[in-house]
Coordinates of C-alpha atoms (C1' of nucleotides) in Angstrom, one line a residue:
Chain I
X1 CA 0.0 0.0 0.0
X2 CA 3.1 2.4 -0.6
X3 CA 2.3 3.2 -3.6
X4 CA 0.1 5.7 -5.5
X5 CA -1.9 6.4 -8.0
X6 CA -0.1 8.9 -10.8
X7 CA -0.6 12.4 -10.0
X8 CA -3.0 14.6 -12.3
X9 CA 0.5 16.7 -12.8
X10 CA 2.4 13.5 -13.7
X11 CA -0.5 12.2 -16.0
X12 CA -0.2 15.7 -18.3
X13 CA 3.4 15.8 -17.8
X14 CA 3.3 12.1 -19.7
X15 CA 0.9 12.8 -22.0
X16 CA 2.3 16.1 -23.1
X17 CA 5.5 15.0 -23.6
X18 CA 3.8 12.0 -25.6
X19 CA 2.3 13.9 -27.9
X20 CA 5.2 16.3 -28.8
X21 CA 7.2 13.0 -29.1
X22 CA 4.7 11.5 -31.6
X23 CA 4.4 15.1 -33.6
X24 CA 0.9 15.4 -32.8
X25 CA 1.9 18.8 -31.0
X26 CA 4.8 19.8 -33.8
X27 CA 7.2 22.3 -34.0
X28 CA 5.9 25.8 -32.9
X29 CA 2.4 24.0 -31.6
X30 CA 1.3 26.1 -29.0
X31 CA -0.2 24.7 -26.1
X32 CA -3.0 26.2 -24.1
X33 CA -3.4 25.5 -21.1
X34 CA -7.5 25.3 -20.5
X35 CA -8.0 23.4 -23.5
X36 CA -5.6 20.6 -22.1
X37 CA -7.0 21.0 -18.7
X38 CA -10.4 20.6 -19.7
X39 CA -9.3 18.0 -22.1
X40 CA -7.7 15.8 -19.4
X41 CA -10.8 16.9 -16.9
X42 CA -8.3 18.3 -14.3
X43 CA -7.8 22.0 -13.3
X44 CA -4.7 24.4 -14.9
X45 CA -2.2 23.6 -12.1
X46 CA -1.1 20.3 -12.9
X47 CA -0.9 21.5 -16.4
X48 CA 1.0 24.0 -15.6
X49 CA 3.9 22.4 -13.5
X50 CA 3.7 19.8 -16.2
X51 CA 4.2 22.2 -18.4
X52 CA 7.5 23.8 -16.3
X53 CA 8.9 20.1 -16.5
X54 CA 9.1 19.8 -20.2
X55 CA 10.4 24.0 -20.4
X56 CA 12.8 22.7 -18.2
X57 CA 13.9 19.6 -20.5
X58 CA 13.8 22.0 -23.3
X59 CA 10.1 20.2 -24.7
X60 CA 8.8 23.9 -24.8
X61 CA 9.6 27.5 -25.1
X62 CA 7.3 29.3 -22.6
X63 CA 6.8 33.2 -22.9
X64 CA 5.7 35.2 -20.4
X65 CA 1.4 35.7 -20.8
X66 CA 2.4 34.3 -24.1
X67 CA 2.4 30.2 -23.5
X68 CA 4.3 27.9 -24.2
X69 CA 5.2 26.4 -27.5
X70 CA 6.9 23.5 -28.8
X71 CA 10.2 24.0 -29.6
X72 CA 10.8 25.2 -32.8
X73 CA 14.3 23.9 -33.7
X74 CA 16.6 24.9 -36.7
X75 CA 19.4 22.8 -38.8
X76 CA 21.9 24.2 -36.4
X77 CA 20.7 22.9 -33.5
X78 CA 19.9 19.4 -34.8
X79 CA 23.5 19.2 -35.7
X80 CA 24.8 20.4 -32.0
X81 CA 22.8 17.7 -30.9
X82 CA 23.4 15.3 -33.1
X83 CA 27.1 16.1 -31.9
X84 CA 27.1 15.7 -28.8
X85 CA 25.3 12.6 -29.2
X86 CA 28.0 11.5 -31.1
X87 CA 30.8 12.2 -28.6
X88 CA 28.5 10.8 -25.7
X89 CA 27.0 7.8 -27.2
X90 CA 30.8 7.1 -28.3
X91 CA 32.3 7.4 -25.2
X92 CA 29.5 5.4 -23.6
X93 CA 30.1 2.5 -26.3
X94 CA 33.8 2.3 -25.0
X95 CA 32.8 2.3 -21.5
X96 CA 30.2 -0.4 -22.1
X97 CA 31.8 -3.0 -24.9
X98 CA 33.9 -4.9 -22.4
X99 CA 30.9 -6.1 -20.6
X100 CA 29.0 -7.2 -23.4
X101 CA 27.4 -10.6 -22.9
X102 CA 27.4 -13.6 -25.9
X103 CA 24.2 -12.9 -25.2
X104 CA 24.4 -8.6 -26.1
X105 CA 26.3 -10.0 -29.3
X106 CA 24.0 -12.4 -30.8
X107 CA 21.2 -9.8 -30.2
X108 CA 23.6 -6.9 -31.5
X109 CA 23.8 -9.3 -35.0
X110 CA 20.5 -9.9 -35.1
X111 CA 19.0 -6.7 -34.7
X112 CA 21.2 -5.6 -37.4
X113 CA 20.0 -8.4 -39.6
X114 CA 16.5 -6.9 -38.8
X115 CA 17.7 -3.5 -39.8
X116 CA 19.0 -5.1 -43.1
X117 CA 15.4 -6.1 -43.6
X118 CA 13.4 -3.2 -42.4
X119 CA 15.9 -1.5 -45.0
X120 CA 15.2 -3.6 -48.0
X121 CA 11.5 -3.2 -46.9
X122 CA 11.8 0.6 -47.1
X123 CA 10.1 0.6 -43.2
X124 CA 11.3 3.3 -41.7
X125 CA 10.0 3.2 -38.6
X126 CA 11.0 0.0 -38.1
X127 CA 14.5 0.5 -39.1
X128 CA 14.2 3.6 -36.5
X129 CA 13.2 1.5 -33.8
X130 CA 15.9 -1.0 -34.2
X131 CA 18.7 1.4 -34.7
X132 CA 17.8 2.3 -31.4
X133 CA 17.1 -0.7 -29.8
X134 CA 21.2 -1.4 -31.2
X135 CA 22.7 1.1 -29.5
X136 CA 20.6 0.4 -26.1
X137 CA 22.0 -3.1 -25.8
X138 CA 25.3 -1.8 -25.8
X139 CA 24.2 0.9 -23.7
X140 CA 22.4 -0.9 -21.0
X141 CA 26.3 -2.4 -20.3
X142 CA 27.5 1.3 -19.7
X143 CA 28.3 1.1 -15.8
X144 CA 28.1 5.2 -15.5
X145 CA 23.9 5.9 -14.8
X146 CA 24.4 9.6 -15.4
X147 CA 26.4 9.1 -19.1
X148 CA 23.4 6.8 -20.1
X149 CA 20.7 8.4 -18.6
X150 CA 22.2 12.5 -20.3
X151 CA 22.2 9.9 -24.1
X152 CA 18.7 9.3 -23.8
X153 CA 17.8 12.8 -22.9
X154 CA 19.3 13.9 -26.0
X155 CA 17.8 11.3 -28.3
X156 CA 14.3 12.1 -26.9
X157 CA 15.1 15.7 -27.8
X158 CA 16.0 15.1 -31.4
X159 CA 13.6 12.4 -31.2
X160 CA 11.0 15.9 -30.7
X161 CA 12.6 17.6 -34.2
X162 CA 11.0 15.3 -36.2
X163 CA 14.3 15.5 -38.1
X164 CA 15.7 12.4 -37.2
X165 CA 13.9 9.7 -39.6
X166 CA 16.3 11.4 -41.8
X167 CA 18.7 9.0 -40.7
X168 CA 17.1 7.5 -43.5
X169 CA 19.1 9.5 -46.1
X170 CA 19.1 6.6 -48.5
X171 CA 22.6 4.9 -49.0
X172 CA 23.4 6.5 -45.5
X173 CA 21.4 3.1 -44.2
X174 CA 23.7 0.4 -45.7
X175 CA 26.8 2.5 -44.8
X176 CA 25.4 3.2 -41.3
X177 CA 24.3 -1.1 -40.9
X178 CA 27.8 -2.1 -42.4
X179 CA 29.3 0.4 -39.7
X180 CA 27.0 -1.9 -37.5
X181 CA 29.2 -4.8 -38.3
X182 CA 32.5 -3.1 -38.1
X183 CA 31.4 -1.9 -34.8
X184 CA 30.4 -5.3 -33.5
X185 CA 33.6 -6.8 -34.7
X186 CA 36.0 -4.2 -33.0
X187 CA 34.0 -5.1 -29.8
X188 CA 34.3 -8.8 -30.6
X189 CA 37.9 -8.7 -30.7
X190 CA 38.7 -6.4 -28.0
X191 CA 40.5 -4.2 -29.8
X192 CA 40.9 -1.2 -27.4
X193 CA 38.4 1.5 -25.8
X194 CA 39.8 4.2 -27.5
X195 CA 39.4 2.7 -31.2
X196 CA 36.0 2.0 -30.1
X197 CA 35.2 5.2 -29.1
X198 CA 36.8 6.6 -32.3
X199 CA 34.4 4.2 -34.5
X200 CA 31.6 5.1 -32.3
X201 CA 32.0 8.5 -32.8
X202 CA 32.8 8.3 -36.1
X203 CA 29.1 6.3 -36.9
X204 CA 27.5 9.0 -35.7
X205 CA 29.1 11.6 -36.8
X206 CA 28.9 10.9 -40.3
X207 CA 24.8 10.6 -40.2
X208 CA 26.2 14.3 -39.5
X209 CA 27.8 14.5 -42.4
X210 CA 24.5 13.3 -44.1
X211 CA 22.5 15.3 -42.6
X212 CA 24.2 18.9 -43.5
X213 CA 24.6 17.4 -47.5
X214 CA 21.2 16.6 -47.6
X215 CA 20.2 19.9 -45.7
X216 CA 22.1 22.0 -48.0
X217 CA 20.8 20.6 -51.1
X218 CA 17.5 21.2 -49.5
X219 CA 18.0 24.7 -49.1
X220 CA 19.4 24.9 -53.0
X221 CA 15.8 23.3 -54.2
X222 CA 13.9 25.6 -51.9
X223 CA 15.8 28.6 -53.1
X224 CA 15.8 27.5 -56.8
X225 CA 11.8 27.4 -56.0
X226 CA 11.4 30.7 -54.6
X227 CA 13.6 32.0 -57.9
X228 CA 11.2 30.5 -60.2
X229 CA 8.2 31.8 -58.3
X230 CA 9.4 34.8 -58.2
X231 CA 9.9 34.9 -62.0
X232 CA 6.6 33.6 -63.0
X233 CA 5.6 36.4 -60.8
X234 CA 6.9 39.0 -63.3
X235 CA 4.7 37.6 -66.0
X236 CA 1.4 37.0 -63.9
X237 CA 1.5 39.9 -61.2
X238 CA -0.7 38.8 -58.0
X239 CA -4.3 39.2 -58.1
X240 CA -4.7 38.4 -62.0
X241 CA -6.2 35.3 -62.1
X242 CA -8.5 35.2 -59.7
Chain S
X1 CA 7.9 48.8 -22.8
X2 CA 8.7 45.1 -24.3
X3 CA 9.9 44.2 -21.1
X4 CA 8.6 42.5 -18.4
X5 CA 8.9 42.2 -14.2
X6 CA 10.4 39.0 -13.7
X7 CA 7.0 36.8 -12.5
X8 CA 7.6 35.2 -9.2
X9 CA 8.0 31.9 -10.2
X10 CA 11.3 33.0 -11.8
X11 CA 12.3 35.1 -8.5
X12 CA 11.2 31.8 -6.9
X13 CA 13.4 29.6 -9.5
X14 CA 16.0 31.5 -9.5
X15 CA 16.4 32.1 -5.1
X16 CA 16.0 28.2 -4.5
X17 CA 18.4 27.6 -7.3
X18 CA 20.9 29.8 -5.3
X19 CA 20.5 28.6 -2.4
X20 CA 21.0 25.0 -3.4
X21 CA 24.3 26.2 -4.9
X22 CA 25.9 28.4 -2.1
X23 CA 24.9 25.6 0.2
X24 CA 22.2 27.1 2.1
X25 CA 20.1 24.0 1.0
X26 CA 22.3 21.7 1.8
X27 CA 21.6 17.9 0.8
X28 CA 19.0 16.7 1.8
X29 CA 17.5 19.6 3.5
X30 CA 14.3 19.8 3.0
X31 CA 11.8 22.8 0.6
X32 CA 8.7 23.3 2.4
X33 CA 6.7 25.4 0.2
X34 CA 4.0 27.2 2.4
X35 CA 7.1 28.1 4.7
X36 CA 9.2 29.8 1.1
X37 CA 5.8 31.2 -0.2
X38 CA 5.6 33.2 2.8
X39 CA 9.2 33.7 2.9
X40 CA 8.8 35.2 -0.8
X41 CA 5.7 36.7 0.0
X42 CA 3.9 34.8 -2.6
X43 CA 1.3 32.0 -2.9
X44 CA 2.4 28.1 -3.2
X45 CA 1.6 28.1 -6.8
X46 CA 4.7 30.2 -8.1
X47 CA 7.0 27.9 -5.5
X48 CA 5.2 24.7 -6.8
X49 CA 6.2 25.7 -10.4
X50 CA 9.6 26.7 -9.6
X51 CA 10.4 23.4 -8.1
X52 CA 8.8 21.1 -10.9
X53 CA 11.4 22.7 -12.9
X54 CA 14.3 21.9 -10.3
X55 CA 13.1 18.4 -10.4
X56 CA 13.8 18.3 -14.1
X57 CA 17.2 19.7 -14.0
X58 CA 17.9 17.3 -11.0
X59 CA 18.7 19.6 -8.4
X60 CA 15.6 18.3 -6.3
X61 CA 13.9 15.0 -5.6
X62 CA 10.0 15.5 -5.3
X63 CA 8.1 12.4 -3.7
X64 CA 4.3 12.8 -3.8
X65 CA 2.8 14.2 -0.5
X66 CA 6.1 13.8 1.2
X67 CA 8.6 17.1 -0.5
X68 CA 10.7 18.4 -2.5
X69 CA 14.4 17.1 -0.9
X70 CA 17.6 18.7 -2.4
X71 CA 19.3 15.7 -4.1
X72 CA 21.3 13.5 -2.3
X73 CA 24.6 12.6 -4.0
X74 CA 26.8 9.6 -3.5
X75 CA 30.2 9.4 -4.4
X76 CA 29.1 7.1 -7.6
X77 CA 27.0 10.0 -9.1
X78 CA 29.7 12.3 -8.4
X79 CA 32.6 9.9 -10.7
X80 CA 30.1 9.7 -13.1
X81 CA 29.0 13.7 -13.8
X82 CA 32.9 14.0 -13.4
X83 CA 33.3 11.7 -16.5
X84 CA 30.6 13.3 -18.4
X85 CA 32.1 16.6 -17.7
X86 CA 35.2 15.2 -18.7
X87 CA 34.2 13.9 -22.1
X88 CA 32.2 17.0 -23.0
X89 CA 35.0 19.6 -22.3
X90 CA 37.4 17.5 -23.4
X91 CA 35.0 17.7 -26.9
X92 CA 34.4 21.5 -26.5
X93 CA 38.2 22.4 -25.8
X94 CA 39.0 20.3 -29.2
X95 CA 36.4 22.4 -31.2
X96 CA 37.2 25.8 -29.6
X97 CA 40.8 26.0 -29.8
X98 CA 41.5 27.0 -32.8
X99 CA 39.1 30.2 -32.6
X100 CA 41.3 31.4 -29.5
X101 CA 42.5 34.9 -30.0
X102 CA 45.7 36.1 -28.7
X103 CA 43.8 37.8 -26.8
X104 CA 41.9 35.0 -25.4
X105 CA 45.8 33.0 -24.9
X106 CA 46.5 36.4 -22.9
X107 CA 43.9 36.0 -20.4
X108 CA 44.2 32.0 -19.9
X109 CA 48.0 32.9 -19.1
X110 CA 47.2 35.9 -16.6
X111 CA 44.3 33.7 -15.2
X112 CA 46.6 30.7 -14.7
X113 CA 48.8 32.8 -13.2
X114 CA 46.0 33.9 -10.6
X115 CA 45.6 30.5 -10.1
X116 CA 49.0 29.9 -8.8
X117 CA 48.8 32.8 -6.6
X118 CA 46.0 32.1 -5.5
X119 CA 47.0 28.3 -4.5
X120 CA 49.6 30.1 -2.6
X121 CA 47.6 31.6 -0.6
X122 CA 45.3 29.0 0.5
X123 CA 42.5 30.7 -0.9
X124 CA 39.9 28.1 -2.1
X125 CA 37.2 29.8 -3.1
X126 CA 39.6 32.3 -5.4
X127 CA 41.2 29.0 -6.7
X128 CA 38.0 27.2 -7.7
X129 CA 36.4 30.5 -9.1
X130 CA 39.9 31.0 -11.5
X131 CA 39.7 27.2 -12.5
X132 CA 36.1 27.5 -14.0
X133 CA 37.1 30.9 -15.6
X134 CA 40.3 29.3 -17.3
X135 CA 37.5 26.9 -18.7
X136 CA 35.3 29.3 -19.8
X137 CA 37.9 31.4 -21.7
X138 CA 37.8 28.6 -23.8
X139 CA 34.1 27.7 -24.0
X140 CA 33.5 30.8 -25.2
X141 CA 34.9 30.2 -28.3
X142 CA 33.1 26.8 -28.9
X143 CA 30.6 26.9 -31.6
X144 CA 28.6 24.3 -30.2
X145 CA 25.8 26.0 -28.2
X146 CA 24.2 23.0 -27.2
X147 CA 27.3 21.9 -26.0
X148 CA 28.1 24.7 -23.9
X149 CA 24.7 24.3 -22.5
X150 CA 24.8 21.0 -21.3
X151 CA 28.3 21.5 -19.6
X152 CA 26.9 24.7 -17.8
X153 CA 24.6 22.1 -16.8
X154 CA 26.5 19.8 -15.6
X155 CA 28.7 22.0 -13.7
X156 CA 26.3 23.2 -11.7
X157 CA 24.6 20.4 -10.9
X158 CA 28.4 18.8 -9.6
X159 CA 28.5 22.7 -7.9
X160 CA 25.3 21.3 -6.1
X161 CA 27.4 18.6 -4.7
X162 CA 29.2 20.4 -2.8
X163 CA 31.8 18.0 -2.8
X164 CA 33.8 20.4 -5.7
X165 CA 35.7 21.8 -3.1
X166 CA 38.1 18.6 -3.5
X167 CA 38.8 20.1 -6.3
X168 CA 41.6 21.4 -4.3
X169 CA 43.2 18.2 -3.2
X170 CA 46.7 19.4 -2.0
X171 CA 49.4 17.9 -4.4
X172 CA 46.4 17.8 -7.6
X173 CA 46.5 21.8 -8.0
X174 CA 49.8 22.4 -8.6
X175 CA 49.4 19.4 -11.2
X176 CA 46.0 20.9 -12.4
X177 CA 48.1 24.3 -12.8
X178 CA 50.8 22.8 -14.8
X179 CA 48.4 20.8 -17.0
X180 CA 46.8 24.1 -17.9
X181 CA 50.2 25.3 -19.1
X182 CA 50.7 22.3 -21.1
X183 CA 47.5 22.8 -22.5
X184 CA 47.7 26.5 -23.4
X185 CA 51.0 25.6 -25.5
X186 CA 49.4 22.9 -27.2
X187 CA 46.8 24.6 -28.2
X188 CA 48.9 27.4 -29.1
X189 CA 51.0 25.4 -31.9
X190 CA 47.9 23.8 -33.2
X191 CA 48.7 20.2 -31.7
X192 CA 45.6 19.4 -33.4
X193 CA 41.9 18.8 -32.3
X194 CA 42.6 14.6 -30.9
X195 CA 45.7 15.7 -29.0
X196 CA 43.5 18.3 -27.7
X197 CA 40.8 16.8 -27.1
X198 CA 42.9 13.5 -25.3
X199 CA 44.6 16.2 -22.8
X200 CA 41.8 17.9 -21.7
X201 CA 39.6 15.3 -21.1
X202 CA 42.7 13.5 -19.1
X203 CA 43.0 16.6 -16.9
X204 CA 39.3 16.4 -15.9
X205 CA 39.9 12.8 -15.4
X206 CA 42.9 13.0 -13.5
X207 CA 40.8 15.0 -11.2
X208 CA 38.4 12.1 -10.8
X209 CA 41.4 9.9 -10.0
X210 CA 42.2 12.2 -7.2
X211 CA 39.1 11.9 -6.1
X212 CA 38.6 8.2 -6.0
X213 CA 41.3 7.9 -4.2
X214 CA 40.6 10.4 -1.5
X215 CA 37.6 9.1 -1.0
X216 CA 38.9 5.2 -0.4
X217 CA 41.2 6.9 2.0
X218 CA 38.4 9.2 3.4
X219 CA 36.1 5.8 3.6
X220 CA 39.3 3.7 5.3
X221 CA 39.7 6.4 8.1
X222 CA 36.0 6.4 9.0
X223 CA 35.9 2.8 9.2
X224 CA 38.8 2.8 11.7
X225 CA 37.1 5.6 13.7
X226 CA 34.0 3.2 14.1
X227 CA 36.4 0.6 14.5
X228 CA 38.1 2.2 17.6
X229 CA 35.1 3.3 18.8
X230 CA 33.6 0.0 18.9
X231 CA 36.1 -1.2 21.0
X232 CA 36.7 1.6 23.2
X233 CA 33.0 1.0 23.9
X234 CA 33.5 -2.6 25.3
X235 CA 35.8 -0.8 27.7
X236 CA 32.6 2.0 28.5
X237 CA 29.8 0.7 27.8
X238 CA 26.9 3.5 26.8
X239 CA 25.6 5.0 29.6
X240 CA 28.1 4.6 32.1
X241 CA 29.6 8.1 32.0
X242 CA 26.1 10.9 32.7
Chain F
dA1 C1' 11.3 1.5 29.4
dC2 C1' 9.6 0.2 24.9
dA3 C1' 6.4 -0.6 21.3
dT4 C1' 2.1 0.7 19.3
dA5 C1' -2.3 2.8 18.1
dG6 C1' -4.5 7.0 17.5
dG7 C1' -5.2 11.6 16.5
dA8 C1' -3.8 16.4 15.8
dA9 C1' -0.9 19.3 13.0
dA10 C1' 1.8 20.0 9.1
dT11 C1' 2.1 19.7 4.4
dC12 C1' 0.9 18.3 -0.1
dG13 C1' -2.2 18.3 -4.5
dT14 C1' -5.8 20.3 -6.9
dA15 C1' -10.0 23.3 -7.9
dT16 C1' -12.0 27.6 -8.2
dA17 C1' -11.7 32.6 -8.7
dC18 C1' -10.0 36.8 -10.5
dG19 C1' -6.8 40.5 -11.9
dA20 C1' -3.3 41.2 -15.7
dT21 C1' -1.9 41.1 -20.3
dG22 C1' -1.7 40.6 -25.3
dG23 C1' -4.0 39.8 -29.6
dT24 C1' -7.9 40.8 -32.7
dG25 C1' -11.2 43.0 -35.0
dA26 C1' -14.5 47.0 -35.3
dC27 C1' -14.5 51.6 -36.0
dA28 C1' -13.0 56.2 -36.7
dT29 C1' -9.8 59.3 -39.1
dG30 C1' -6.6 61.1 -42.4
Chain X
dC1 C1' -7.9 52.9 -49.0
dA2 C1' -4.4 52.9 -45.4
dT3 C1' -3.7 53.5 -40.8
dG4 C1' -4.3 54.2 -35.9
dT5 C1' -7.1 53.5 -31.7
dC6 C1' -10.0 51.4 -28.6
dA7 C1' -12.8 47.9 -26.6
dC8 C1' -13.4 43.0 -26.1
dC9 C1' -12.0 38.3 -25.5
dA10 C1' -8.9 34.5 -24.9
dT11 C1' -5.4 33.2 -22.1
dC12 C1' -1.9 33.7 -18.7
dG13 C1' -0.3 34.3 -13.6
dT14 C1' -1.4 34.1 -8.9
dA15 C1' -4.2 34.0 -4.6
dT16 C1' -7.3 31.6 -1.8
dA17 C1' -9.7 27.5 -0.3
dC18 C1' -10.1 22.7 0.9
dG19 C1' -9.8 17.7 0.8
dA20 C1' -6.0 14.1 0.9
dT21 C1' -1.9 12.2 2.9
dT22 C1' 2.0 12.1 5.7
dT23 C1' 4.4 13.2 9.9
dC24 C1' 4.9 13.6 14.5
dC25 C1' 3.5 13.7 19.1
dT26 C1' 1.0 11.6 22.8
dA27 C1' -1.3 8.4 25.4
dT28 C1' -1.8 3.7 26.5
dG29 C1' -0.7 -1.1 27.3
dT30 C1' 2.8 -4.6 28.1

DNA sequence: ACATAGGAAATCGTATACGATGGTGACATG
DNA sequence: CATGTCACCATCGTATACGATTTCCTATGT
């Protein structure tokens, strides 16, 4: 009998964080306060320290008799992330590989057979989930709490900028599940934490790399767009055809 | 007129907050809200809000209908936010250096410099203040945001500790000293980013060394204390002597 | 003296109420 | 027609009120 039901503040502060997760509150989404209260049939004060949780994790932006809003995040901040993801996650992998199980192996190989399926099956959200679920084997062998506890943290943050099923640049996934391999042999053989680290690193790093080449040609195709709207502008001036 | 009065849940944030750090709020201790809402002169809601978002940054522990405590740190959590710090600076040193001005090589000089004076002179506070501005000198130039964020972060959390005063572990500051010399020149002939990287993660770490083994030390004298006073209490029994 | 049950006081969690503020649209004015 | 102003409304921030739960003290029995 020591334990309790969830708390009304804990129950928004889950569901909240839910929904930015899961994009149905995107980027920008502003959330008001009443309607989720009413919504969830509670008052606005566990809304509201719900609310100071996820500002706090960086979930929301909150303004002053303004509201809070999803965080709006730009290609420079995914890549600062992505970052220090890379250095983290990399370090952690070094910390962790030498107590890695027969067990963490086999399931290391075969997730990343799964990935080489999900891939040829173009499911991305499979092929998400399992990237993830790669790294967390090795991760749940890192003996610092803190290190793994800061990784996930991040991931759930980029996980909120809707940005990351670009992992899925296309030939990024067979370089990133033969890096996979790589990875699991230089753990297999024990070849030193810092090469590991280094490889780590290096595996995320260059979905980096991915990331700003894909980003930039973006930006070339929006701009060539804007340039020919703004041409065909010159020929048919707004408010003629309508 | 764009500007607003800060609302009382930031004045509350921000005091509780500065408590925790200068120690007022020691570990542990307690945050009744009624009693700091009155303190403020403000209602519970404001408090309430300002220590939801304490409890995400980790500075408190809230249990439901028990309290917000100031978190309790073992040595374990301190080795491992070391080691995070560690990594990340080590990262953020790497990707900073090479912006340094000469200006900037001026002032980690003079305020290494400081730093040995001030070790001299037995002044802790001094030292430890010098220490995170030699750091900072540094992070300023790192064009990772995120990552500057997330070591502010961390620092203060460890700050929260209160255990950084250790820091200062006799023989480890003239070494600390010295390895910011050694750093400063190889940063100044562009060593390049690894070797950079690999020294100033290893001076954090060296840190953590000391610390680990203070603490054994610290953890053998205590156990012979209650060893000798276990036996010096077969000689007088409890009781005997009032 | 010690353990235990019971209850009062302290404290927490949430609902309701209301002033404060910012955005929006109607309306007036050049 | 453009622009500025003013009043209204949605929404935010905070105070007060009150039931829920824990904590602590006390009285009681062994």
């Amino acid at each position: 009998m020591t334990k309790h039901m969830p708390s009304k503040q804990q129950v928004a502060y889950h569901t909240l964080k839910q929904r930015i997760l899961d994009g149905t509150y995107g980027p920008g989404y502003r959330i008001v306060i009443d309607r989720v209260a009413k919504e969830l049939g509670v008052s606005a004060i566990p809304i509201r320290e719900a609310i100071r949780r996820l500002e706090a994790e960086g979930f929301v932006e909150v303004e002053r008799f303004s509201g809070a809003k999803v965080t709006r995040i730009d290609a420079r901040m995914y890549e600062d992330c992505l970052s220090v993801l890379a250095v983290l996650e990399g370090y952690a992998t070094a910390q962790a590989y030498r107590s890695l199980t027969d067990d963490d192996f086999q399931a290391l190989r075969e997730t990343n057979e799964a990935m080489r399926q999900a891939r040829s099956d173009f499911d991305l959200t499979l092929y998400s989930r399992l990237n993830q679920q790669f790294h967390e084997i090795i991760l749940r062998r890192c003996p610092n709490r803190y290190l793994v506890d800061e990784i996930h943290a991040v991931r759930e943050r980029m996980d909120a900028m809707r940005v990351s099923v670009f992992n899925l640049i296309p030939h990024r996934a067979s370089d990133s599940i033969a890096e996979h391999d790589k990875l699991i042999q230089l753990m297999a053989v024990d070849i030193g934490e810092e090469a590991v680290e280094r490889f780590a690193r290096q595996h995320r790093l260059a979905t980096l790399e991915a990331f700003r080449r894909w980003n930039e040609q973006h930006h070339r195709m929006v701009a060539e767009r804007k340039e020919w709207y703004r041409a065909s502008r010159e020929v048919h001036p707004p408010g003629t055809d309508s």
